[in-house]
PDB file of C-alpha atoms in Angstrom:
ATOM      1  CA  MET A   1     -24.379  77.220  22.723  1.00  0.00           C
ATOM      2  CA  ASN A   2     -22.697  73.795  22.970  1.00  0.00           C
ATOM      3  CA  ARG A   3     -20.416  72.819  25.824  1.00  0.00           C
ATOM      4  CA  ARG A   4     -17.221  72.944  23.701  1.00  0.00           C
ATOM      5  CA  ILE A   5     -17.771  76.565  22.657  1.00  0.00           C
ATOM      6  CA  LEU A   6     -18.628  77.598  26.250  1.00  0.00           C
ATOM      7  CA  SER A   7     -15.450  76.014  27.577  1.00  0.00           C
ATOM      8  CA  PHE A   8     -13.423  77.827  24.928  1.00  0.00           C
ATOM      9  CA  LEU A   9     -14.923  81.201  25.832  1.00  0.00           C
ATOM     10  CA  LEU A  10     -14.284  80.689  29.582  1.00  0.00           C
ATOM     11  CA  ALA A  11     -10.646  79.820  28.856  1.00  0.00           C
ATOM     12  CA  VAL A  12     -10.189  82.966  26.783  1.00  0.00           C
ATOM     13  CA  ILE A  13     -11.688  85.125  29.565  1.00  0.00           C
ATOM     14  CA  MET A  14      -9.374  83.596  32.230  1.00  0.00           C
ATOM     15  CA  ILE A  15      -6.284  84.103  30.083  1.00  0.00           C
ATOM     16  CA  ALA A  16      -7.235  87.737  29.470  1.00  0.00           C
ATOM     17  CA  ALA A  17      -7.751  88.346  33.206  1.00  0.00           C
ATOM     18  CA  ILE A  18      -4.362  86.810  34.109  1.00  0.00           C
ATOM     19  CA  PHE A  19      -2.605  88.900  31.434  1.00  0.00           C
ATOM     20  CA  ALA A  20      -4.200  92.106  32.693  1.00  0.00           C
ATOM     21  CA  ALA A  21      -3.169  91.407  36.290  1.00  0.00           C
ATOM     22  CA  CYS A  22       0.443  90.655  35.324  1.00  0.00           C
ATOM     23  CA  SER A  23       0.651  93.813  33.186  1.00  0.00           C
ATOM     24  CA  LYS A  24      -0.594  95.982  36.068  1.00  0.00           C
ATOM     25  CA  ARG A  25       1.905  94.471  38.504  1.00  0.00           C
ATOM     26  CA  GLY A  26       4.745  94.960  36.018  1.00  0.00           C
ATOM     27  CA  GLU A  27       3.908  98.643  35.577  1.00  0.00           C
ATOM     28  CA  GLY A  28       4.096  99.156  39.358  1.00  0.00           C
ATOM     29  CA  GLU A  29       7.471  97.423  39.535  1.00  0.00           C
ATOM     30  CA  ASP A  30       8.819  99.576  36.694  1.00  0.00           C
ATOM     31  CA  GLU A  31       7.680 102.747  38.485  1.00  0.00           C
ATOM     32  CA  ALA A  32       9.462 101.701  41.663  1.00  0.00           C
ATOM     33  CA  GLU A  33      12.661 100.820  39.809  1.00  0.00           C
ATOM     34  CA  ASN A  34      12.658 104.043  37.819  1.00  0.00           C
ATOM     35  CA  ALA A  35      11.718 106.316  40.745  1.00  0.00           C
ATOM     36  CA  PRO A  36      14.563 108.736  41.706  1.00  0.00           C
ATOM     37  CA  ASP A  37      16.471 108.019  44.920  1.00  0.00           C
ATOM     38  CA  ARG A  38      15.434 110.197  47.832  1.00  0.00           C
ATOM     39  CA  PRO A  39      18.231 112.583  48.718  1.00  0.00           C
ATOM     40  CA  SER A  40      19.812 112.052  52.122  1.00  0.00           C
ATOM     41  CA  SER A  41      19.741 115.814  52.664  1.00  0.00           C
ATOM     42  CA  SER A  42      18.252 118.894  51.107  1.00  0.00           C
ATOM     43  CA  THR A  43      21.739 120.436  51.114  1.00  0.00           C
ATOM     44  CA  PRO A  44      23.394 120.636  47.685  1.00  0.00           C
ATOM     45  CA  GLY A  45      26.490 118.453  47.489  1.00  0.00           C
ATOM     46  CA  ALA A  46      25.300 116.033  50.171  1.00  0.00           C
ATOM     47  CA  ALA A  47      27.196 112.745  50.231  1.00  0.00           C
ATOM     48  CA  PRO A  48      25.511 109.526  49.043  1.00  0.00           C
ATOM     49  CA  GLU A  49      24.472 107.198  51.858  1.00  0.00           C
ATOM     50  CA  ASP A  50      27.478 104.887  51.348  1.00  0.00           C
ATOM     51  CA  VAL A  51      30.040 107.733  51.529  1.00  0.00           C
ATOM     52  CA  GLU A  52      31.562 109.047  54.757  1.00  0.00           C
ATOM     53  CA  THR A  53      30.431 112.555  55.605  1.00  0.00           C
ATOM     54  CA  ILE A  54      32.273 115.452  57.191  1.00  0.00           C
ATOM     55  CA  GLY A  55      29.873 115.334  60.153  1.00  0.00           C
ATOM     56  CA  GLU A  56      30.816 111.720  60.858  1.00  0.00           C
ATOM     57  CA  ASN A  57      34.457 112.791  61.105  1.00  0.00           C
ATOM     58  CA  THR A  58      34.007 116.032  63.053  1.00  0.00           C
ATOM     59  CA  PRO A  59      34.979 115.689  66.735  1.00  0.00           C
ATOM     60  CA  ASP A  60      32.182 116.625  69.140  1.00  0.00           C
ATOM     61  CA  LEU A  61      33.980 118.562  71.874  1.00  0.00           C
ATOM     62  CA  ARG A  62      30.970 120.256  73.441  1.00  0.00           C
ATOM     63  CA  ASP A  63      31.473 118.444  76.753  1.00  0.00           C
ATOM     64  CA  LEU A  64      34.981 119.894  77.044  1.00  0.00           C
ATOM     65  CA  VAL A  65      33.603 123.374  76.434  1.00  0.00           C
ATOM     66  CA  GLU A  66      31.004 122.883  79.175  1.00  0.00           C
ATOM     67  CA  GLU A  67      33.632 121.624  81.605  1.00  0.00           C
ATOM     68  CA  LYS A  68      35.877 124.609  80.979  1.00  0.00           C
ATOM     69  CA  TYR A  69      32.941 127.018  81.188  1.00  0.00           C
ATOM     70  CA  GLU A  70      32.299 125.802  84.735  1.00  0.00           C
ATOM     71  CA  LEU A  71      35.830 126.944  85.580  1.00  0.00           C
ATOM     72  CA  ASN A  72      35.915 130.146  83.522  1.00  0.00           C
ATOM     73  CA  GLU A  73      32.867 131.910  82.082  1.00  0.00           C
ATOM     74  CA  HIS A  74      35.052 133.457  79.387  1.00  0.00           C
ATOM     75  CA  THR A  75      35.138 130.015  77.731  1.00  0.00           C
ATOM     76  CA  GLU A  76      33.621 130.149  74.255  1.00  0.00           C
ATOM     77  CA  GLY A  77      34.828 127.064  72.426  1.00  0.00           C
ATOM     78  CA  TRP A  78      37.381 124.356  71.754  1.00  0.00           C
ATOM     79  CA  LEU A  79      39.780 124.335  68.798  1.00  0.00           C
ATOM     80  CA  ASN A  80      41.127 121.134  67.256  1.00  0.00           C
ATOM     81  CA  VAL A  81      43.685 121.057  64.442  1.00  0.00           C
ATOM     82  CA  PRO A  82      44.370 117.397  63.648  1.00  0.00           C
ATOM     83  CA  VAL A  83      47.914 116.131  63.065  1.00  0.00           C
ATOM     84  CA  LEU A  84      49.420 119.232  64.721  1.00  0.00           C
ATOM     85  CA  TRP A  85      48.177 118.381  68.222  1.00  0.00           C
ATOM     86  CA  ILE A  86      46.556 121.788  68.587  1.00  0.00           C
ATOM     87  CA  ASP A  87      43.690 120.849  70.869  1.00  0.00           C
ATOM     88  CA  ASP A  88      42.722 123.449  73.456  1.00  0.00           C
ATOM     89  CA  VAL A  89      40.129 125.759  74.949  1.00  0.00           C
ATOM     90  CA  VAL A  90      39.330 129.172  73.413  1.00  0.00           C
ATOM     91  CA  VAL A  91      38.308 132.125  75.579  1.00  0.00           C
ATOM     92  CA  PHE A  92      36.585 135.366  74.609  1.00  0.00           C
ATOM     93  CA  THR A  93      36.389 138.824  76.165  1.00  0.00           C
ATOM     94  CA  PRO A  94      34.462 141.325  74.005  1.00  0.00           C
ATOM     95  CA  GLU A  95      35.849 144.257  75.989  1.00  0.00           C
ATOM     96  CA  SER A  96      39.483 143.798  74.995  1.00  0.00           C
ATOM     97  CA  ASN A  97      41.991 141.648  73.124  1.00  0.00           C
ATOM     98  CA  ASN A  98      44.652 142.437  75.682  1.00  0.00           C
ATOM     99  CA  TYR A  99      43.275 140.634  78.724  1.00  0.00           C
ATOM    100  CA  TYR A 100      44.453 137.146  77.713  1.00  0.00           C
ATOM    101  CA  LEU A 101      47.430 138.319  75.694  1.00  0.00           C
ATOM    102  CA  ARG A 102      49.735 137.497  78.606  1.00  0.00           C
ATOM    103  CA  ARG A 103      47.350 135.590  80.904  1.00  0.00           C
ATOM    104  CA  ASN A 104      46.606 131.879  81.068  1.00  0.00           C
ATOM    105  CA  PHE A 105      43.179 130.240  81.323  1.00  0.00           C
ATOM    106  CA  GLU A 106      43.134 130.806  85.084  1.00  0.00           C
ATOM    107  CA  GLY A 107      43.729 134.544  84.591  1.00  0.00           C
ATOM    108  CA  GLU A 108      47.260 134.373  85.973  1.00  0.00           C
ATOM    109  CA  ARG A 109      50.134 136.223  84.349  1.00  0.00           C
ATOM    110  CA  ALA A 110      51.733 134.002  81.719  1.00  0.00           C
ATOM    111  CA  PHE A 111      53.928 135.067  78.814  1.00  0.00           C
ATOM    112  CA  HIS A 112      52.501 132.417  76.463  1.00  0.00           C
ATOM    113  CA  GLY A 113      48.898 133.425  77.195  1.00  0.00           C
ATOM    114  CA  VAL A 114      46.017 131.227  75.983  1.00  0.00           C
ATOM    115  CA  LEU A 115      44.002 130.841  72.767  1.00  0.00           C
ATOM    116  CA  PHE A 116      41.484 133.697  72.552  1.00  0.00           C
ATOM    117  CA  ALA A 117      38.945 134.944  70.031  1.00  0.00           C
ATOM    118  CA  ASP A 118      39.075 138.461  68.658  1.00  0.00           C
ATOM    119  CA  ARG A 119      36.892 140.810  70.715  1.00  0.00           C
ATOM    120  CA  ARG A 120      34.759 141.608  67.643  1.00  0.00           C
ATOM    121  CA  SER A 121      33.788 137.964  67.122  1.00  0.00           C
ATOM    122  CA  VAL A 122      30.112 136.974  67.201  1.00  0.00           C
ATOM    123  CA  PHE A 123      28.990 133.662  68.714  1.00  0.00           C
ATOM    124  CA  GLY A 124      25.268 134.019  69.447  1.00  0.00           C
ATOM    125  CA  ASP A 125      24.100 130.699  70.876  1.00  0.00           C
ATOM    126  CA  GLY A 126      27.112 128.971  69.329  1.00  0.00           C
ATOM    127  CA  SER A 127      25.188 127.315  66.505  1.00  0.00           C
ATOM    128  CA  ARG A 128      26.335 127.364  62.896  1.00  0.00           C
ATOM    129  CA  GLU A 129      23.382 129.629  62.168  1.00  0.00           C
ATOM    130  CA  GLN A 130      24.315 132.267  64.758  1.00  0.00           C
ATOM    131  CA  ILE A 131      28.107 132.146  64.750  1.00  0.00           C
ATOM    132  CA  GLY A 132      29.667 135.155  63.053  1.00  0.00           C
ATOM    133  CA  VAL A 133      30.994 135.524  59.529  1.00  0.00           C
ATOM    134  CA  ASN A 134      34.628 135.527  60.662  1.00  0.00           C
ATOM    135  CA  THR A 135      35.777 133.937  63.916  1.00  0.00           C
ATOM    136  CA  CYS A 136      39.401 134.947  64.402  1.00  0.00           C
ATOM    137  CA  ILE A 137      41.414 133.092  67.050  1.00  0.00           C
ATOM    138  CA  TYR A 138      44.810 134.291  68.257  1.00  0.00           C
ATOM    139  CA  GLY A 139      47.541 132.200  69.791  1.00  0.00           C
ATOM    140  CA  HIS A 140      51.199 132.843  70.489  1.00  0.00           C
ATOM    141  CA  ALA A 141      53.965 131.120  68.583  1.00  0.00           C
ATOM    142  CA  LEU A 142      57.144 131.508  70.601  1.00  0.00           C
ATOM    143  CA  THR A 143      59.165 130.359  67.591  1.00  0.00           C
ATOM    144  CA  ASP A 144      58.590 129.151  64.039  1.00  0.00           C
ATOM    145  CA  ASP A 145      61.620 126.829  64.189  1.00  0.00           C
ATOM    146  CA  PRO A 146      60.366 123.203  64.427  1.00  0.00           C
ATOM    147  CA  GLU A 147      63.608 122.193  66.139  1.00  0.00           C
ATOM    148  CA  HIS A 148      63.166 124.658  68.997  1.00  0.00           C
ATOM    149  CA  GLN A 149      61.944 123.343  72.363  1.00  0.00           C
ATOM    150  CA  ASN A 150      59.197 125.993  72.509  1.00  0.00           C
ATOM    151  CA  TYR A 151      57.774 125.131  69.088  1.00  0.00           C
ATOM    152  CA  PRO A 152      54.897 122.960  70.451  1.00  0.00           C
ATOM    153  CA  ILE A 153      53.455 125.813  72.559  1.00  0.00           C
ATOM    154  CA  PHE A 154      49.997 126.915  71.375  1.00  0.00           C
ATOM    155  CA  PHE A 155      50.119 128.076  67.732  1.00  0.00           C
ATOM    156  CA  GLY A 156      53.758 127.243  67.048  1.00  0.00           C
ATOM    157  CA  PRO A 157      52.780 124.020  65.230  1.00  0.00           C
ATOM    158  CA  LEU A 158      50.595 126.008  62.812  1.00  0.00           C
ATOM    159  CA  HIS A 159      53.840 126.701  60.972  1.00  0.00           C
ATOM    160  CA  ASP A 160      53.840 123.032  59.942  1.00  0.00           C
ATOM    161  CA  PHE A 161      51.347 124.093  57.277  1.00  0.00           C
ATOM    162  CA  ARG A 162      54.373 125.592  55.502  1.00  0.00           C
ATOM    163  CA  ASN A 163      55.407 121.996  54.764  1.00  0.00           C
ATOM    164  CA  PRO A 164      53.240 120.787  51.826  1.00  0.00           C
ATOM    165  CA  GLU A 165      53.424 117.154  52.933  1.00  0.00           C
ATOM    166  CA  ILE A 166      51.958 118.046  56.324  1.00  0.00           C
ATOM    167  CA  ALA A 167      49.438 120.528  54.903  1.00  0.00           C
ATOM    168  CA  GLN A 168      48.091 117.774  52.677  1.00  0.00           C
ATOM    169  CA  GLU A 169      47.190 115.761  55.774  1.00  0.00           C
ATOM    170  CA  ILE A 170      44.972 118.550  57.196  1.00  0.00           C
ATOM    171  CA  PRO A 171      41.966 119.270  54.969  1.00  0.00           C
ATOM    172  CA  TYR A 172      39.860 120.508  57.918  1.00  0.00           C
ATOM    173  CA  ILE A 173      40.139 122.337  61.224  1.00  0.00           C
ATOM    174  CA  PHE A 174      37.436 121.891  63.871  1.00  0.00           C
ATOM    175  CA  PHE A 175      35.764 124.167  66.377  1.00  0.00           C
ATOM    176  CA  SER A 176      33.174 123.234  69.015  1.00  0.00           C
ATOM    177  CA  THR A 177      30.976 125.578  71.036  1.00  0.00           C
ATOM    178  CA  LYS A 178      28.631 124.669  73.874  1.00  0.00           C
ATOM    179  CA  THR A 179      25.866 123.933  71.370  1.00  0.00           C
ATOM    180  CA  ASP A 180      27.482 122.848  68.095  1.00  0.00           C
ATOM    181  CA  TYR A 181      30.547 121.225  66.563  1.00  0.00           C
ATOM    182  CA  LEU A 182      31.786 122.627  63.276  1.00  0.00           C
ATOM    183  CA  ALA A 183      34.227 121.767  60.500  1.00  0.00           C
ATOM    184  CA  TYR A 184      36.089 124.343  58.437  1.00  0.00           C
ATOM    185  CA  GLU A 185      37.774 123.463  55.146  1.00  0.00           C
ATOM    186  CA  VAL A 186      41.282 124.939  54.934  1.00  0.00           C
ATOM    187  CA  PHE A 187      41.649 127.170  51.872  1.00  0.00           C
ATOM    188  CA  ALA A 188      44.495 129.625  52.606  1.00  0.00           C
ATOM    189  CA  VAL A 189      47.862 129.725  54.387  1.00  0.00           C
ATOM    190  CA  PHE A 190      49.483 133.141  54.147  1.00  0.00           C
ATOM    191  CA  VAL A 191      51.691 135.872  55.563  1.00  0.00           C
ATOM    192  CA  VAL A 192      50.184 139.322  55.893  1.00  0.00           C
ATOM    193  CA  ASN A 193      51.053 142.732  57.231  1.00  0.00           C
ATOM    194  CA  SER A 194      48.305 143.119  59.827  1.00  0.00           C
ATOM    195  CA  ASP A 195      48.545 146.900  59.485  1.00  0.00           C
ATOM    196  CA  SER A 196      47.430 146.707  55.852  1.00  0.00           C
ATOM    197  CA  ARG A 197      44.070 148.367  55.237  1.00  0.00           C
ATOM    198  CA  ASP A 198      43.551 146.090  52.242  1.00  0.00           C
ATOM    199  CA  VAL A 199      43.642 142.879  54.267  1.00  0.00           C
ATOM    200  CA  GLN A 200      41.480 143.255  57.364  1.00  0.00           C
ATOM    201  CA  TYR A 201      41.477 139.511  57.965  1.00  0.00           C
ATOM    202  CA  ASN A 202      40.832 139.481  61.708  1.00  0.00           C
ATOM    203  CA  PHE A 203      37.528 141.272  62.320  1.00  0.00           C
ATOM    204  CA  GLU A 204      33.790 140.546  62.121  1.00  0.00           C
ATOM    205  CA  PRO A 205      32.552 142.338  58.984  1.00  0.00           C
ATOM    206  CA  GLU A 206      29.371 144.367  58.717  1.00  0.00           C
ATOM    207  CA  ASP A 207      29.085 143.358  55.068  1.00  0.00           C
ATOM    208  CA  PRO A 208      29.695 139.609  54.470  1.00  0.00           C
ATOM    209  CA  VAL A 209      29.819 140.060  50.696  1.00  0.00           C
ATOM    210  CA  GLN A 210      32.493 142.742  50.981  1.00  0.00           C
ATOM    211  CA  PHE A 211      34.500 140.443  53.253  1.00  0.00           C
ATOM    212  CA  ALA A 212      34.173 137.544  50.789  1.00  0.00           C
ATOM    213  CA  ASN A 213      35.401 139.840  48.023  1.00  0.00           C
ATOM    214  CA  MET A 214      38.390 140.810  50.171  1.00  0.00           C
ATOM    215  CA  VAL A 215      39.190 137.118  50.699  1.00  0.00           C
ATOM    216  CA  ARG A 216      39.050 136.452  46.962  1.00  0.00           C
ATOM    217  CA  ASP A 217      40.980 139.579  45.926  1.00  0.00           C
ATOM    218  CA  GLU A 218      43.546 139.995  48.705  1.00  0.00           C
ATOM    219  CA  ILE A 219      43.954 136.780  50.684  1.00  0.00           C
ATOM    220  CA  LEU A 220      43.949 134.071  48.014  1.00  0.00           C
ATOM    221  CA  PRO A 221      46.832 135.725  46.097  1.00  0.00           C
ATOM    222  CA  ARG A 222      48.870 135.717  49.327  1.00  0.00           C
ATOM    223  CA  SER A 223      48.290 132.023  50.066  1.00  0.00           C
ATOM    224  CA  ILE A 224      51.290 129.744  49.637  1.00  0.00           C
ATOM    225  CA  TYR A 225      48.870 127.104  48.296  1.00  0.00           C
ATOM    226  CA  ASP A 226      46.072 127.246  45.760  1.00  0.00           C
ATOM    227  CA  TYR A 227      43.379 124.933  47.117  1.00  0.00           C
ATOM    228  CA  GLY A 228      41.061 125.616  44.191  1.00  0.00           C
ATOM    229  CA  ILE A 229      38.178 126.257  46.604  1.00  0.00           C
ATOM    230  CA  GLU A 230      35.437 128.644  45.529  1.00  0.00           C
ATOM    231  CA  ILE A 231      34.688 131.349  48.081  1.00  0.00           C
ATOM    232  CA  LYS A 232      30.983 132.180  48.191  1.00  0.00           C
ATOM    233  CA  ASP A 233      29.355 135.411  49.303  1.00  0.00           C
ATOM    234  CA  ASP A 234      27.586 133.709  52.230  1.00  0.00           C
ATOM    235  CA  ASP A 235      30.588 131.722  53.495  1.00  0.00           C
ATOM    236  CA  LYS A 236      31.616 131.805  57.145  1.00  0.00           C
ATOM    237  CA  PHE A 237      35.267 131.636  58.144  1.00  0.00           C
ATOM    238  CA  LEU A 238      37.587 130.459  60.906  1.00  0.00           C
ATOM    239  CA  THR A 239      40.846 132.423  61.014  1.00  0.00           C
ATOM    240  CA  LEU A 240      43.895 131.373  63.045  1.00  0.00           C
ATOM    241  CA  SER A 241      46.479 134.124  63.505  1.00  0.00           C
ATOM    242  CA  THR A 242      49.930 133.993  65.070  1.00  0.00           C
ATOM    243  CA  CYS A 243      53.469 135.373  64.960  1.00  0.00           C
ATOM    244  CA  ILE A 244      56.054 134.759  62.258  1.00  0.00           C
ATOM    245  CA  TYR A 245      59.792 135.195  62.745  1.00  0.00           C
ATOM    246  CA  TYR A 246      61.268 134.231  59.370  1.00  0.00           C
ATOM    247  CA  LEU A 247      59.872 134.182  55.851  1.00  0.00           C
ATOM    248  CA  ASP A 248      60.390 131.109  53.687  1.00  0.00           C
ATOM    249  CA  ASP A 249      63.424 132.701  52.025  1.00  0.00           C
ATOM    250  CA  GLY A 250      65.069 133.140  55.418  1.00  0.00           C
ATOM    251  CA  THR A 251      64.358 136.873  55.723  1.00  0.00           C
ATOM    252  CA  SER A 252      63.754 137.969  59.302  1.00  0.00           C
ATOM    253  CA  THR A 253      60.465 139.716  60.033  1.00  0.00           C
ATOM    254  CA  ASN A 254      62.201 141.573  62.869  1.00  0.00           C
ATOM    255  CA  TYR A 255      59.683 140.239  65.386  1.00  0.00           C
ATOM    256  CA  PRO A 256      58.403 141.739  67.691  1.00  0.00           C
ATOM    257  CA  ASN A 257      59.005 145.046  65.898  1.00  0.00           C
ATOM    258  CA  THR A 258      56.772 144.084  63.002  1.00  0.00           C
ATOM    259  CA  TYR A 259      53.165 143.947  61.917  1.00  0.00           C
ATOM    260  CA  TYR A 260      53.629 140.695  60.057  1.00  0.00           C
ATOM    261  CA  ARG A 261      51.428 137.746  60.980  1.00  0.00           C
ATOM    262  CA  TYR A 262      51.072 134.180  59.820  1.00  0.00           C
ATOM    263  CA  VAL A 263      47.484 133.056  59.167  1.00  0.00           C
ATOM    264  CA  VAL A 264      45.532 129.879  58.347  1.00  0.00           C
ATOM    265  CA  MET A 265      41.927 130.257  57.176  1.00  0.00           C
ATOM    266  CA  GLY A 266      39.076 127.798  56.648  1.00  0.00           C
ATOM    267  CA  ARG A 267      35.485 128.078  55.387  1.00  0.00           C
ATOM    268  CA  LEU A 268      32.557 126.509  57.232  1.00  0.00           C
ATOM    269  CA  VAL A 269      31.286 123.367  55.474  1.00  0.00           C
ATOM    270  CA  ASN A 270      28.065 121.398  55.809  1.00  0.00           C
ATOM    271  CA  PRO A 271      28.271 118.210  57.885  1.00  0.00           C
ATOM    272  CA  ASP A 272      26.593 116.059  55.217  1.00  0.00           C
ATOM    273  CA  GLU A 273      29.155 116.840  52.502  1.00  0.00           C
ATOM    274  CA  PRO A 274      31.588 114.049  51.519  1.00  0.00           C
ATOM    275  CA  PHE A 275      34.641 113.787  53.771  1.00  0.00           C
ATOM    276  CA  ARG A 276      38.079 114.107  52.179  1.00  0.00           C
ATOM    277  CA  GLU A 277      41.081 112.333  53.704  1.00  0.00           C
ATOM    278  CA  LYS A 278      43.599 114.669  52.063  1.00  0.00           C
ATOM    279  CA  ALA A 279      43.753 118.333  51.164  1.00  0.00           C
ATOM    280  CA  GLN A 280      44.247 118.999  47.469  1.00  0.00           C
ATOM    281  CA  PHE A 281      46.240 122.017  46.318  1.00  0.00           C
ATOM    282  CA  THR A 282      49.042 123.252  44.131  1.00  0.00           C
ATOM    283  CA  VAL A 283      51.963 125.263  45.465  1.00  0.00           C
ATOM    284  CA  ASN A 284      51.825 128.981  44.685  1.00  0.00           C
ATOM    285  CA  GLU A 285      55.342 129.754  43.515  1.00  0.00           C
ATOM    286  CA  ASN A 286      54.891 133.536  43.889  1.00  0.00           C
ATOM    287  CA  PRO A 287      52.543 134.379  46.758  1.00  0.00           C
ATOM    288  CA  LEU A 288      51.918 138.072  47.162  1.00  0.00           C
ATOM    289  CA  ILE A 289      54.019 139.712  49.875  1.00  0.00           C
ATOM    290  CA  ASP A 290      52.988 143.110  51.208  1.00  0.00           C
ATOM    291  CA  PRO A 291      55.078 145.822  49.556  1.00  0.00           C
ATOM    292  CA  ASP A 292      56.146 147.498  52.809  1.00  0.00           C
ATOM    293  CA  GLY A 293      58.600 144.672  53.381  1.00  0.00           C
ATOM    294  CA  PRO A 294      59.119 142.317  56.316  1.00  0.00           C
ATOM    295  CA  ILE A 295      60.635 144.829  58.734  1.00  0.00           C
ATOM    296  CA  ALA A 296      57.776 147.291  59.205  1.00  0.00           C
ATOM    297  CA  SER A 297      57.942 148.892  62.631  1.00  0.00           C
ATOM    298  CA  ALA A 298      55.284 148.046  65.197  1.00  0.00           C
TER     299      ALA A 298
END
């Protein structure tokens, strides 16, 4: 074989080797580019990495709970409702709902009481896994008139939810325990006759599915807003209950000789879901009002 032919063959072999190497590297690059992004969480609906999450915007108030627990072992959590300046300790006595009805945090007699959880509530270790299906928190509203000097006391400002412009600014309410800090998405604002057997909104249910059905069938039609939020069978709820003195049409509820209560409810959301700055809803022009009327006797 002469030298010219040998040189030609060597050149062909080198070109073939270079081509093969480049092709192999290109296949690897294509696989990397086409590979699916790793999810930031295994939770459905998790926010992309460049989107703010609910967890990043949930206040961690566990230290405040611990501090209050050192002063009063009835301390169970801390409630925060942004915009309304509702930001206070929550106590819990499973024996009775009456103990803190007219007592303050120190256990002294006080007409305005303190925020307290329903005696049937379940907290476990305070984690989102062990907290009950429905955590109902009571607080007095000494008036529902925003111009009254007593309006800021405890749950009075909850009545600001009756103003759509303010309600829009409060997509979430927050609750911390000693071990966890949780966000609840507001989905209902309603008036209810607390004596109604159809709307047992304030207790810990034995059957979560039955409770979810009650929320869908009885509470959502009463809400003054339609948030368009789907209620799931395994949802957990935070329920804030207080007094109401006048309905939106000006009718007196004849408080305190009435069973009527004003309620705001939220559903527990995952911390890695996208955070929303505003609540989205439409106004319910005809919310259901209990047929017994606003002057039922207590």
